[in-house]
Coordinates of C-alpha atoms in Angstrom, one line a residue:
M250 CA 13.9 10.4 -11.6
P251 CA 13.1 11.3 -8.0
F252 CA 10.6 9.4 -7.6
E253 CA 12.7 5.8 -8.7
I254 CA 15.1 7.0 -5.8
S255 CA 13.2 4.0 -3.7
F256 CA 14.7 1.3 -5.7
L257 CA 17.4 1.7 -3.9
D258 CA 16.2 0.2 -0.6
K259 CA 15.3 -2.7 -3.3
I260 CA 18.9 -3.5 -4.7
H261 CA 19.6 -5.6 -2.0
P262 CA 18.1 -7.2 0.9
D263 CA 21.1 -6.3 4.1
F264 CA 21.6 -2.5 2.5
H265 CA 19.4 0.9 2.8
G266 CA 19.9 3.3 0.0
V267 CA 19.9 7.2 0.1
G268 CA 20.1 9.5 -2.8
T269 CA 19.8 13.0 -4.9
S270 CA 17.7 13.1 -7.9
A271 CA 19.4 15.2 -10.8
V272 CA 15.8 15.9 -12.1
E273 CA 13.4 18.5 -11.1
L274 CA 9.3 17.8 -12.1
T275 CA 7.9 21.3 -10.6
E276 CA 7.7 21.8 -14.3
K277 CA 5.4 20.4 -16.5
V278 CA 8.9 20.5 -18.5
I279 CA 11.5 17.7 -16.8
I280 CA 14.3 19.8 -16.0
G281 CA 18.1 18.3 -15.1
R282 CA 19.9 15.6 -16.2
P283 CA 17.4 12.1 -16.6
Y284 CA 20.0 10.2 -16.3
G285 CA 22.0 11.6 -13.5
G286 CA 22.5 11.5 -9.8
T287 CA 23.6 10.6 -6.5
G288 CA 23.1 7.4 -3.8
I289 CA 24.7 6.0 -1.4
L290 CA 24.0 2.2 -0.3
Y291 CA 24.6 1.3 3.5
K292 CA 24.7 -1.2 5.4
R293 CA 20.9 -2.0 7.5
S294 CA 22.8 -3.7 9.9
L295 CA 24.5 0.1 10.7
M296 CA 21.1 2.0 10.0
S297 CA 21.4 3.1 13.6
S298 CA 24.2 5.3 13.2
I299 CA 23.8 7.3 9.9
N300 CA 22.4 10.1 9.9
V301 CA 21.0 11.2 6.2
I302 CA 22.8 14.3 5.6
N303 CA 20.1 17.3 3.9
T304 CA 22.8 19.0 1.4
Y305 CA 20.1 20.9 -0.7
D306 CA 22.0 19.6 -3.9
S307 CA 20.9 17.7 -6.8
R308 CA 24.5 16.5 -7.7
L309 CA 25.6 15.7 -4.3
T310 CA 24.4 12.7 -1.5
A311 CA 26.3 12.9 1.9
I312 CA 25.6 11.1 5.3
R313 CA 26.9 10.8 8.6
I314 CA 28.2 7.7 10.3
M315 CA 28.7 8.4 14.2
T316 CA 30.8 5.9 15.4
S317 CA 31.9 5.6 19.6
I318 CA 35.5 5.8 20.1

């Protein structure tokens, strides 16, 4: 569910999580896959190098990792 995405941050103190729910709550009826969604966990120490990309798709969660080469 969309309100459960914040639980990704509570899985482990060393990790941050971003995700997308596969459920739409804008109607009185739940639309989507109530047990679906995508997510990414990454180390909190990398937060300054990560940009979350808005994909506008409930089936896709994406991040960009910025590195210096």
